[in-house]
Coordinates of C-alpha atoms in Angstrom, one line a residue:
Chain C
X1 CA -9.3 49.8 7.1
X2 CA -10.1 46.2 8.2
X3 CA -9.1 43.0 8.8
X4 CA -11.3 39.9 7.5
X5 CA -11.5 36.7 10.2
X6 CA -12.3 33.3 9.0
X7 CA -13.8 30.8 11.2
X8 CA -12.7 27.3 9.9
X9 CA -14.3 24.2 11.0
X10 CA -16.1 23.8 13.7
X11 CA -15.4 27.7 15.1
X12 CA -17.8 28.5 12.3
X13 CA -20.5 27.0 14.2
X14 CA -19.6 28.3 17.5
X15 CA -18.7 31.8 15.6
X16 CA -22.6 31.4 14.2
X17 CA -21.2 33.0 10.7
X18 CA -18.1 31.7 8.6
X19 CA -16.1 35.4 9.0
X20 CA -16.0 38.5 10.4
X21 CA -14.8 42.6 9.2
X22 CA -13.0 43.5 12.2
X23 CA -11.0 47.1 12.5
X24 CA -7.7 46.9 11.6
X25 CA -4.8 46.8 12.9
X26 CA -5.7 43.6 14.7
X27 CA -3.3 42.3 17.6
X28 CA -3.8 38.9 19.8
X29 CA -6.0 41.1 22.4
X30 CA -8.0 42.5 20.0
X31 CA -9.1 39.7 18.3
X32 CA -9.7 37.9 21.6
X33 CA -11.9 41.3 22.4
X34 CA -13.2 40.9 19.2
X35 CA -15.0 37.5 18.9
X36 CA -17.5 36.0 21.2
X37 CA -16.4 34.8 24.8
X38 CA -17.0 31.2 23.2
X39 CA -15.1 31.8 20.3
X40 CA -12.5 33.8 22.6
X41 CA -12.8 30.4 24.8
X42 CA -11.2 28.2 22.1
X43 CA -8.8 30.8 20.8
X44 CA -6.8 30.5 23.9
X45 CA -6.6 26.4 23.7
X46 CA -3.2 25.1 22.5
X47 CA -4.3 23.3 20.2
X48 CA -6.3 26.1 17.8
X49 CA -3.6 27.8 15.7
X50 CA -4.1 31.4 13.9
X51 CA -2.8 32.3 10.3
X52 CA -2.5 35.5 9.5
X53 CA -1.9 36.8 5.7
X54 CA -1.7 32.8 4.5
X55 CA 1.1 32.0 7.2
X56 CA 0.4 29.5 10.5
X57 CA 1.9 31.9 13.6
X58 CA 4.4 29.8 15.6
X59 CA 2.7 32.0 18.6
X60 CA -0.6 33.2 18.0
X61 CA 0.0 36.0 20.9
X62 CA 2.5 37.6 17.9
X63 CA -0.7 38.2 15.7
X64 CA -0.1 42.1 14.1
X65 CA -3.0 41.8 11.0
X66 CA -3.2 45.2 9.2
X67 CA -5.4 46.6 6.8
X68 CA -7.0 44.1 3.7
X69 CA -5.3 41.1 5.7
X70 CA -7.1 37.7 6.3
X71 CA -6.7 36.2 9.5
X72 CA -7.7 32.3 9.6
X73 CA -8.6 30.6 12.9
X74 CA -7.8 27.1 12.8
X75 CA -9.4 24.3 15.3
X76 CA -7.8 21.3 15.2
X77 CA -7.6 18.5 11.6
X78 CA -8.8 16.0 11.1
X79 CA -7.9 14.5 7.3
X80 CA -8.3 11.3 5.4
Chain A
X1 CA -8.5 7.4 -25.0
X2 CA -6.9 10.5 -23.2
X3 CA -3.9 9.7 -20.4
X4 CA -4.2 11.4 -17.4
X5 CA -0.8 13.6 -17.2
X6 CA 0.6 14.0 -13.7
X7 CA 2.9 15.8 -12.0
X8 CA 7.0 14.4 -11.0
X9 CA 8.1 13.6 -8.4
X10 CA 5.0 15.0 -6.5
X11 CA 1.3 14.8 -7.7
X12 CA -0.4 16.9 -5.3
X13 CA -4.3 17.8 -5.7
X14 CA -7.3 19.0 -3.9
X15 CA -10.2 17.1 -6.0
X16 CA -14.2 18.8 -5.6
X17 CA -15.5 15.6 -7.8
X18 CA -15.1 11.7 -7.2
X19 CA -11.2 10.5 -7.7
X20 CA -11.2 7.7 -10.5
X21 CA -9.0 5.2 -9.0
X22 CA -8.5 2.5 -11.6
X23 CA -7.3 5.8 -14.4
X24 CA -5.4 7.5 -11.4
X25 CA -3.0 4.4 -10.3
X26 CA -2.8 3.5 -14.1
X27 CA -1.1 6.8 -14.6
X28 CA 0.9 6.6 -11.7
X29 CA 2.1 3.5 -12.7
X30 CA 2.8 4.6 -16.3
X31 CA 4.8 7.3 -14.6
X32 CA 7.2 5.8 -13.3
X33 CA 8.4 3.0 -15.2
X34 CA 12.0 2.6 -13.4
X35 CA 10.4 1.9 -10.7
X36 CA 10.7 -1.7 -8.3
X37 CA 7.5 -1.1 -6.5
X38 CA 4.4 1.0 -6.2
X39 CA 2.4 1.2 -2.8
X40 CA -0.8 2.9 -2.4
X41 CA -3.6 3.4 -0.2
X42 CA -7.2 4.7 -1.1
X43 CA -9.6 5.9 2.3
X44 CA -13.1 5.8 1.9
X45 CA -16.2 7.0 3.3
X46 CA -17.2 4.0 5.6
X47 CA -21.1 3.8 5.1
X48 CA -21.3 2.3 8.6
X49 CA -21.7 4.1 11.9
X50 CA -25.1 5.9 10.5
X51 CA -23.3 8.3 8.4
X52 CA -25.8 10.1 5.8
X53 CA -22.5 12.4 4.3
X54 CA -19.7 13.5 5.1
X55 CA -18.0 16.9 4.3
X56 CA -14.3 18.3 4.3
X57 CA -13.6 21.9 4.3
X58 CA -10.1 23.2 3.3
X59 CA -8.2 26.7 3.6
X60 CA -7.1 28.0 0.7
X61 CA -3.7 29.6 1.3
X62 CA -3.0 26.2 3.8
X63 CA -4.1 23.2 2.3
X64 CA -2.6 22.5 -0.8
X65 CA 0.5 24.1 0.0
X66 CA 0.8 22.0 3.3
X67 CA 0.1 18.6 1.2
X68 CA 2.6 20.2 -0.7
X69 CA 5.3 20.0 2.0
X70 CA 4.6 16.9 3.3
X71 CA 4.7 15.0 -0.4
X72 CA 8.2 17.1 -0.2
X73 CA 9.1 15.5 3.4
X74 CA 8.2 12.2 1.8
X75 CA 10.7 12.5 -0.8
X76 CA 13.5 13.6 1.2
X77 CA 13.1 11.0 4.0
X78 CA 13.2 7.7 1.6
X79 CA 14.6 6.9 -1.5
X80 CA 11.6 7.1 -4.1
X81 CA 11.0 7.6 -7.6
X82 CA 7.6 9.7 -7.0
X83 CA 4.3 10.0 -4.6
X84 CA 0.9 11.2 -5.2
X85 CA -1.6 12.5 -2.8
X86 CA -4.6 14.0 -3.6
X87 CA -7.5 14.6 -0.9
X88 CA -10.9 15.1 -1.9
X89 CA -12.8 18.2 -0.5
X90 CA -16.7 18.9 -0.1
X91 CA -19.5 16.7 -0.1
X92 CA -18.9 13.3 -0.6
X93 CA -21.5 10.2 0.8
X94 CA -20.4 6.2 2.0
X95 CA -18.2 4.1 -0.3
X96 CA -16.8 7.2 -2.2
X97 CA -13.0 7.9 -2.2
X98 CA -11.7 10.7 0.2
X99 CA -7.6 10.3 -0.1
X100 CA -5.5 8.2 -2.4
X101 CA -1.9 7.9 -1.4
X102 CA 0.8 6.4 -4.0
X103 CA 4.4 6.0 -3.7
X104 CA 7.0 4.3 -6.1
X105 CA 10.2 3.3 -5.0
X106 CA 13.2 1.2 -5.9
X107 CA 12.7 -0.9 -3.0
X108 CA 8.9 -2.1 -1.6
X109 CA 9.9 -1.6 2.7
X110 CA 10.3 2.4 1.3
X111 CA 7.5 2.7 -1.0
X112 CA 5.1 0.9 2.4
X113 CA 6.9 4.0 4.5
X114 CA 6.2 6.3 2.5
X115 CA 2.5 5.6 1.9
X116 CA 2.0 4.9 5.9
X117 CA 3.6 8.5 6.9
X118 CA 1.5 10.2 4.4
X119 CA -1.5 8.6 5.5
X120 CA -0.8 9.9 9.1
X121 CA -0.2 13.3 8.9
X122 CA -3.3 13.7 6.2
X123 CA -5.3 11.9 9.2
X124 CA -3.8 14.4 11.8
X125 CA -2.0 17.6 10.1
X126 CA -3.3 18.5 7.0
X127 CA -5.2 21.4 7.3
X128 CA -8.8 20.2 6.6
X129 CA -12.0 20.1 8.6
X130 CA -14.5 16.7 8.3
X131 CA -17.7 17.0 9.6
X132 CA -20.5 13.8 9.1
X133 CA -24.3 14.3 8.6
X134 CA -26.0 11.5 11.0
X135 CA -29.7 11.0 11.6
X136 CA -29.3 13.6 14.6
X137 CA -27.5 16.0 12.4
X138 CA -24.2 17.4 11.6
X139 CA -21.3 16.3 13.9
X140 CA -17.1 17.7 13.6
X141 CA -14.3 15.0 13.9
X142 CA -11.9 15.4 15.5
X143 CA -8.3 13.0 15.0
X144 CA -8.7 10.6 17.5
X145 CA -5.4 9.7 20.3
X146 CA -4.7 6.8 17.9
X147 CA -4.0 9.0 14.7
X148 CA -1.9 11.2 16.9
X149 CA 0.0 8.4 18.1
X150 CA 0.9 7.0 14.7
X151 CA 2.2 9.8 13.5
X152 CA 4.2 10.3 16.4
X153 CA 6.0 7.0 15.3
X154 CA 7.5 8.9 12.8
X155 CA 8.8 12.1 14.7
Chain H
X1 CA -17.2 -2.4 -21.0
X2 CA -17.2 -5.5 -19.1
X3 CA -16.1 -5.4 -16.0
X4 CA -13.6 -7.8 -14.4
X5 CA -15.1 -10.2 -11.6
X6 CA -13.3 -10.9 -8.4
X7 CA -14.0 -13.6 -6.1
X8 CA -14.2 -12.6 -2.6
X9 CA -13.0 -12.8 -0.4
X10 CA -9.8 -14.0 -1.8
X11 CA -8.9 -13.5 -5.4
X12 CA -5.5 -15.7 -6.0
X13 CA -4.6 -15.5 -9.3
X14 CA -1.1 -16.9 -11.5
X15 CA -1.4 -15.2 -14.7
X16 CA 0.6 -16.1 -17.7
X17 CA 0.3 -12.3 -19.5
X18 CA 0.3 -8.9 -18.5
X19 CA -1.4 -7.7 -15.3
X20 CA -4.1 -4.8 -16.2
X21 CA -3.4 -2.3 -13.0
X22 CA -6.1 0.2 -13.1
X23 CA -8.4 -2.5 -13.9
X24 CA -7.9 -4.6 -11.4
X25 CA -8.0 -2.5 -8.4
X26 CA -11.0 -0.7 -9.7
X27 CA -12.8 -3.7 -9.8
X28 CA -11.3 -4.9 -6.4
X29 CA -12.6 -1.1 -4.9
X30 CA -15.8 -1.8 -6.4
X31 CA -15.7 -5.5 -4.8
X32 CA -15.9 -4.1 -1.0
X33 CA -17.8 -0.7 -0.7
X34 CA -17.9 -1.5 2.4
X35 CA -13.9 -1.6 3.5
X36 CA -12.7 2.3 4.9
X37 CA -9.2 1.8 3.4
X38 CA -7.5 -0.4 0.9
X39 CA -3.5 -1.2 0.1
X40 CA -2.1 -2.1 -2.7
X41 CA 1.3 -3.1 -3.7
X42 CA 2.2 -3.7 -7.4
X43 CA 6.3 -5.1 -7.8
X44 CA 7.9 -4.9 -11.3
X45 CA 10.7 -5.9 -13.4
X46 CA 13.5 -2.9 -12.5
X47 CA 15.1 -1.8 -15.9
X48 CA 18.4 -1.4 -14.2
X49 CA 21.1 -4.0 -13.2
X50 CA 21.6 -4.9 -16.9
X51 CA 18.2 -7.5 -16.8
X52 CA 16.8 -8.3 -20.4
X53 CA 14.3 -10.9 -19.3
X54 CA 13.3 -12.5 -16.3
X55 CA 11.2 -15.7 -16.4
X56 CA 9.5 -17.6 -13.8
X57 CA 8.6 -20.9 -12.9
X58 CA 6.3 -22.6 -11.0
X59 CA 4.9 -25.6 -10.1
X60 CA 1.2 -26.3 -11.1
X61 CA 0.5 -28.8 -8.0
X62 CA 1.9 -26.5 -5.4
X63 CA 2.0 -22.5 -6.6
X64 CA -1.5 -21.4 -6.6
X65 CA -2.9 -23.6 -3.8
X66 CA 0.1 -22.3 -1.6
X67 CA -0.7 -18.8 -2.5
X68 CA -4.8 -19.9 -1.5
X69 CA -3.4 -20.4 2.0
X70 CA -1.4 -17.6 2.4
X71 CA -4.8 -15.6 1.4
X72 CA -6.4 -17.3 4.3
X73 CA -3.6 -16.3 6.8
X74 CA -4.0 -13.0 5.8
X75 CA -7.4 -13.2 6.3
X76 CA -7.3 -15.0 9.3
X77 CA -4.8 -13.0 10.7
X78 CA -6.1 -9.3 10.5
X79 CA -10.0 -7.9 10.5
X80 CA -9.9 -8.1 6.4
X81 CA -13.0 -7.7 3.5
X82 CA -11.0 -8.8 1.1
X83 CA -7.4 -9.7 -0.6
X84 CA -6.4 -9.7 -4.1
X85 CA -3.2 -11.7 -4.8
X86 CA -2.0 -12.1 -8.5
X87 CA 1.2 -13.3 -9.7
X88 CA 2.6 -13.7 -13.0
X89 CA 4.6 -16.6 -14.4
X90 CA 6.3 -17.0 -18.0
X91 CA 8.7 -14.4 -19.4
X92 CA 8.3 -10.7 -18.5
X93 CA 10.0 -7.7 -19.8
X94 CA 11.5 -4.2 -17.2
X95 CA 8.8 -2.4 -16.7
X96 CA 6.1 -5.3 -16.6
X97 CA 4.1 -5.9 -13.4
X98 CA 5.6 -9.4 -11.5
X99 CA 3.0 -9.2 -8.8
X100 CA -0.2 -7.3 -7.5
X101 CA -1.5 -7.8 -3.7
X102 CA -4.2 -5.7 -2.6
X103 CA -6.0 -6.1 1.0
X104 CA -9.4 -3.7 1.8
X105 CA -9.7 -3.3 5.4
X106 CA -12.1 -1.0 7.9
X107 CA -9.0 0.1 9.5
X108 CA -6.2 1.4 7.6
X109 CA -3.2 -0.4 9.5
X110 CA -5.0 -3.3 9.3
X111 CA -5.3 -3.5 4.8
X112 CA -1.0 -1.9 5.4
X113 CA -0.2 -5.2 7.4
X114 CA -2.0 -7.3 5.3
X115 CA -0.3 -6.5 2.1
X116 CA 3.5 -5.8 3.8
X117 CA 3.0 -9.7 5.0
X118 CA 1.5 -11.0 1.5
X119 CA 4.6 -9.4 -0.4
X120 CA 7.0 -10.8 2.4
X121 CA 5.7 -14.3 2.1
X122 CA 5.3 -13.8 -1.7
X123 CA 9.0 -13.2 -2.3
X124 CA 10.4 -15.9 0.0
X125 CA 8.0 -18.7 0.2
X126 CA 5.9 -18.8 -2.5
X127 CA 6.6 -21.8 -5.0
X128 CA 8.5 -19.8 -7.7
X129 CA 11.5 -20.0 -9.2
X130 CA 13.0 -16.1 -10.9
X131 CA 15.9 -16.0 -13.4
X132 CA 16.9 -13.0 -15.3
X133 CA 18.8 -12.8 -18.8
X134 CA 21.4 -10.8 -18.2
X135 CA 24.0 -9.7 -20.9
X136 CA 26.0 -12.9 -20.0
X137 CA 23.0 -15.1 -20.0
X138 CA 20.4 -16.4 -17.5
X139 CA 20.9 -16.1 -13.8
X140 CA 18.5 -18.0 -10.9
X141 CA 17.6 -15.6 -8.1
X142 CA 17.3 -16.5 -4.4
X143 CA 16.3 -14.5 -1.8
X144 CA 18.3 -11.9 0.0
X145 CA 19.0 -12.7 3.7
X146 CA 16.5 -9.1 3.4
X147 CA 13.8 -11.3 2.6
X148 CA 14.2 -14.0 5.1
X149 CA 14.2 -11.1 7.5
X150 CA 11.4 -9.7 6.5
X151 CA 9.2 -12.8 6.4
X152 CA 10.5 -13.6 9.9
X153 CA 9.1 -10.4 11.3
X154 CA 5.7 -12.2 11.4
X155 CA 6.7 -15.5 13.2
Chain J
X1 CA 6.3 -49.1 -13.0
X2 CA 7.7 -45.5 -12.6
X3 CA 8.1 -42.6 -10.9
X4 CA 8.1 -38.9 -12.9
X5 CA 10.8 -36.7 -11.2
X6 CA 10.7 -32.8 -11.9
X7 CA 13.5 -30.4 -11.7
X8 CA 12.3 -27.6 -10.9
X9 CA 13.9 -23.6 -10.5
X10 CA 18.1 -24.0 -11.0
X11 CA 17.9 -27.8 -10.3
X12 CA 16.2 -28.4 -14.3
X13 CA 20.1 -26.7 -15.1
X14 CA 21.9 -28.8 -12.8
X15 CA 20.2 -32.1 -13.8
X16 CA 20.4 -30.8 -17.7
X17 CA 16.3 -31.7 -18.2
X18 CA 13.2 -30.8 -17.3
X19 CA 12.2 -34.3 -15.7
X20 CA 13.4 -37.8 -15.8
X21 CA 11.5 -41.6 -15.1
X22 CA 12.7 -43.6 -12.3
X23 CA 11.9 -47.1 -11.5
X24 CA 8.8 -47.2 -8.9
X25 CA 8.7 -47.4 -6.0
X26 CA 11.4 -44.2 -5.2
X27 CA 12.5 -43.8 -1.6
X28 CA 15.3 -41.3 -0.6
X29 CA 18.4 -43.7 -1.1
X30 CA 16.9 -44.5 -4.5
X31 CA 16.1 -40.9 -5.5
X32 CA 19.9 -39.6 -4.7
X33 CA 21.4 -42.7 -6.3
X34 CA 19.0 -42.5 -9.1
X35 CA 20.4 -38.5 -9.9
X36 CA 23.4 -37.4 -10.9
X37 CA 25.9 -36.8 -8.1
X38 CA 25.2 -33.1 -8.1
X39 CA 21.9 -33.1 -8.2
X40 CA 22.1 -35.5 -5.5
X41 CA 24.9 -32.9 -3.6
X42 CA 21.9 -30.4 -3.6
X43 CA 19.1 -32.3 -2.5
X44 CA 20.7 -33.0 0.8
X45 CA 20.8 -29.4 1.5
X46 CA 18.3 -28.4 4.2
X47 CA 16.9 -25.7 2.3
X48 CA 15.8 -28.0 -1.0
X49 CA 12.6 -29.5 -0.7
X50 CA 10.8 -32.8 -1.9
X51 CA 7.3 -33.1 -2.8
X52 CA 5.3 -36.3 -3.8
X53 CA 2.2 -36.5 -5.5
X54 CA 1.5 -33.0 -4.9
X55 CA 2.6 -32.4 -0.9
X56 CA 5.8 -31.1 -0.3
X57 CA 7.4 -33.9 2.7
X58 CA 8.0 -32.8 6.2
X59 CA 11.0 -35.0 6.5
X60 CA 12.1 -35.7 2.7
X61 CA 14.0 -39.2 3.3
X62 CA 10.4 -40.0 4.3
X63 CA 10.0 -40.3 0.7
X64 CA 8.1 -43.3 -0.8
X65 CA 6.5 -42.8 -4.4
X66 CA 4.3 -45.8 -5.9
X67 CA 3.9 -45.9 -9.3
X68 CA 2.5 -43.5 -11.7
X69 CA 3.1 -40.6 -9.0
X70 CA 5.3 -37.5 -9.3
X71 CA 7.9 -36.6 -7.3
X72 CA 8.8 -32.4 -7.4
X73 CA 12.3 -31.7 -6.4
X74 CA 12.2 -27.8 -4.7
X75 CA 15.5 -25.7 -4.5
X76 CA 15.0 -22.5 -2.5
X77 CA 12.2 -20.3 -4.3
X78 CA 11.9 -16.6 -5.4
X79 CA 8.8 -14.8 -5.9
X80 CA 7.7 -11.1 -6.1

């Protein structure tokens, strides 16, 4: 019963490993509960954008992972 | 010597090795034969600024199907014949292709459009991660306002 | 396999048989290493409108150096490494390239520019003359009031 | 003592061949009498063009070709 987390980018750094098992179900609180207060930090920024199950959230505060889900934090792009 | 086959309208690809160029634009061109006009654009790995490497990191379940969409938008917003966009990932060092952009059109002014709007959101809203190895280390980049801004000209 | 030479920074070319694509702009990548993007545009013979043929003229005293200049305005006019301008003269069939124009740049908008104001000045005031066989014989082409509008963009 | 004059683009149709001799020296009166009347009809539109010995003229009816030298006539190009 668990959700896998994947820090992309630079949130891997900050996250200090590249994902996470958390317990699942996994809401917006409990992932912000979940991560480190640095990682939590960025989570809340505009600009850094939550997947959840291979689909981008319009609003990451909807997130409702369950069990054997991936949840994918995304920092901002940059391409080309 | 064996053709490279690509995909119509839309060649879409996420490439782990060196893109060949020369073989890649020759295809396109093959392609699409009814075609007035081909634009393209090929970014590289600048080997100024102290850059050792650089590396791109993708998400799976995102990436290609996002460069998907956008070769999609592409078509839909001018009149073309096809467009090809493929993005390298991983480890890649100065002078070596990172993105190659083609689009073939009736008319040149939509085939230019079309190459200069999928150049901007690859820069800005693709969903991949560069990071560049300099002599103090690893360092993320982020788009800068300018890449933003141009592909806010398009909004 | 021998590879083709470019001169740099300018390559202007009139070539009286088929232009090799992939060739040419893998040797004009290999050419600047050093550039962070690079445009191309490649115009063809369009199989529609009923066009057999289409020959075209030019003017051995005046054709290439003018194209020479417009090189150096290009060059003159944005931060460039390098342009590649090829025309082809004689006979050519649908399908066949008319005209190649490539520009390497360190900044992507810069190479775009570059090649968007080669083409413009390439199909309005470059000393050539176009006709195409049609199926009720030959017909001279002059530029749209599109073209002239186009060049005039960069008065 | 002549002058080579080329025909080039649609003007080569108009004039019926490639390139004719003129007596030398050629100046602007001389060229348009020396070509046919239709020829002559298109060479005082703005937009056709004179070169001599290998520079296209600011002001054509400046034109002044010694002998030996050729004289281009330039109807409106098309490229690309």
């Amino acid at each position: 019963m668990s959700v896998t987390v994947l820090f992309l980018g630079p949130l891997r750094d900050l996250a200090g490993v590249p994902q996470a098992e958390y317990p699942a179900p996994l809401d917006w609180d409990g992932l912000l509960a979940a991560v480190s207060p640095a990682v939590a930090e960025q989570l809340r920024e505009p600009r850094v954008h939550v997947a959840c199950a291979g689909r981008v959230l319009s609003d990451k505060a909807d997130l409702a992972a369950q069990d054997g889900e991936e949840v994918a934090l995304l920092p901002p792009v940059s391409g080309g | 010597m064996a053709r490279l086959t690509l995909e119509t309208p839309a060649d879409v690809r996420l490439l782990d090795s060196g893109i060949s160029v020369g073989e890649a634009l020759a295809a396109f061109n093959a392609a699409y034969p009814d075609a007035g006009g081909i634009a393209t654009f090929l970014g590289k790995v600048r080997p100024d600024e102290d850059v050792r490497v650089l590396e791109l990191t993708h998400y799976d379940p995102l990436t290609l199907p996002g460069m998907r969409e956008l070769a999609d938008k592409a078509l839909t917003r001018w009149p073309l014949d096809g467009v090809l966009v493929w993005h390298r990932i991983g480890v890649m060092h100065p002078g070596e292709g990172i993105v190659l952009v083609a689009a073939a059109a009736r008319h040149r002014r939509d085939a230019f459009h079309a190459v200069d709007f999928l150049m901007d959101y690859l820069k800005s809203a693709a969903w991949l991660w560069k990071r560049e190895k300099r002599a103090d280390g690893w360092h993320w980049i982020e788009p800068r306002a300018q890449d933003f801004a141009d592909r806010n000209r398009w909004a």
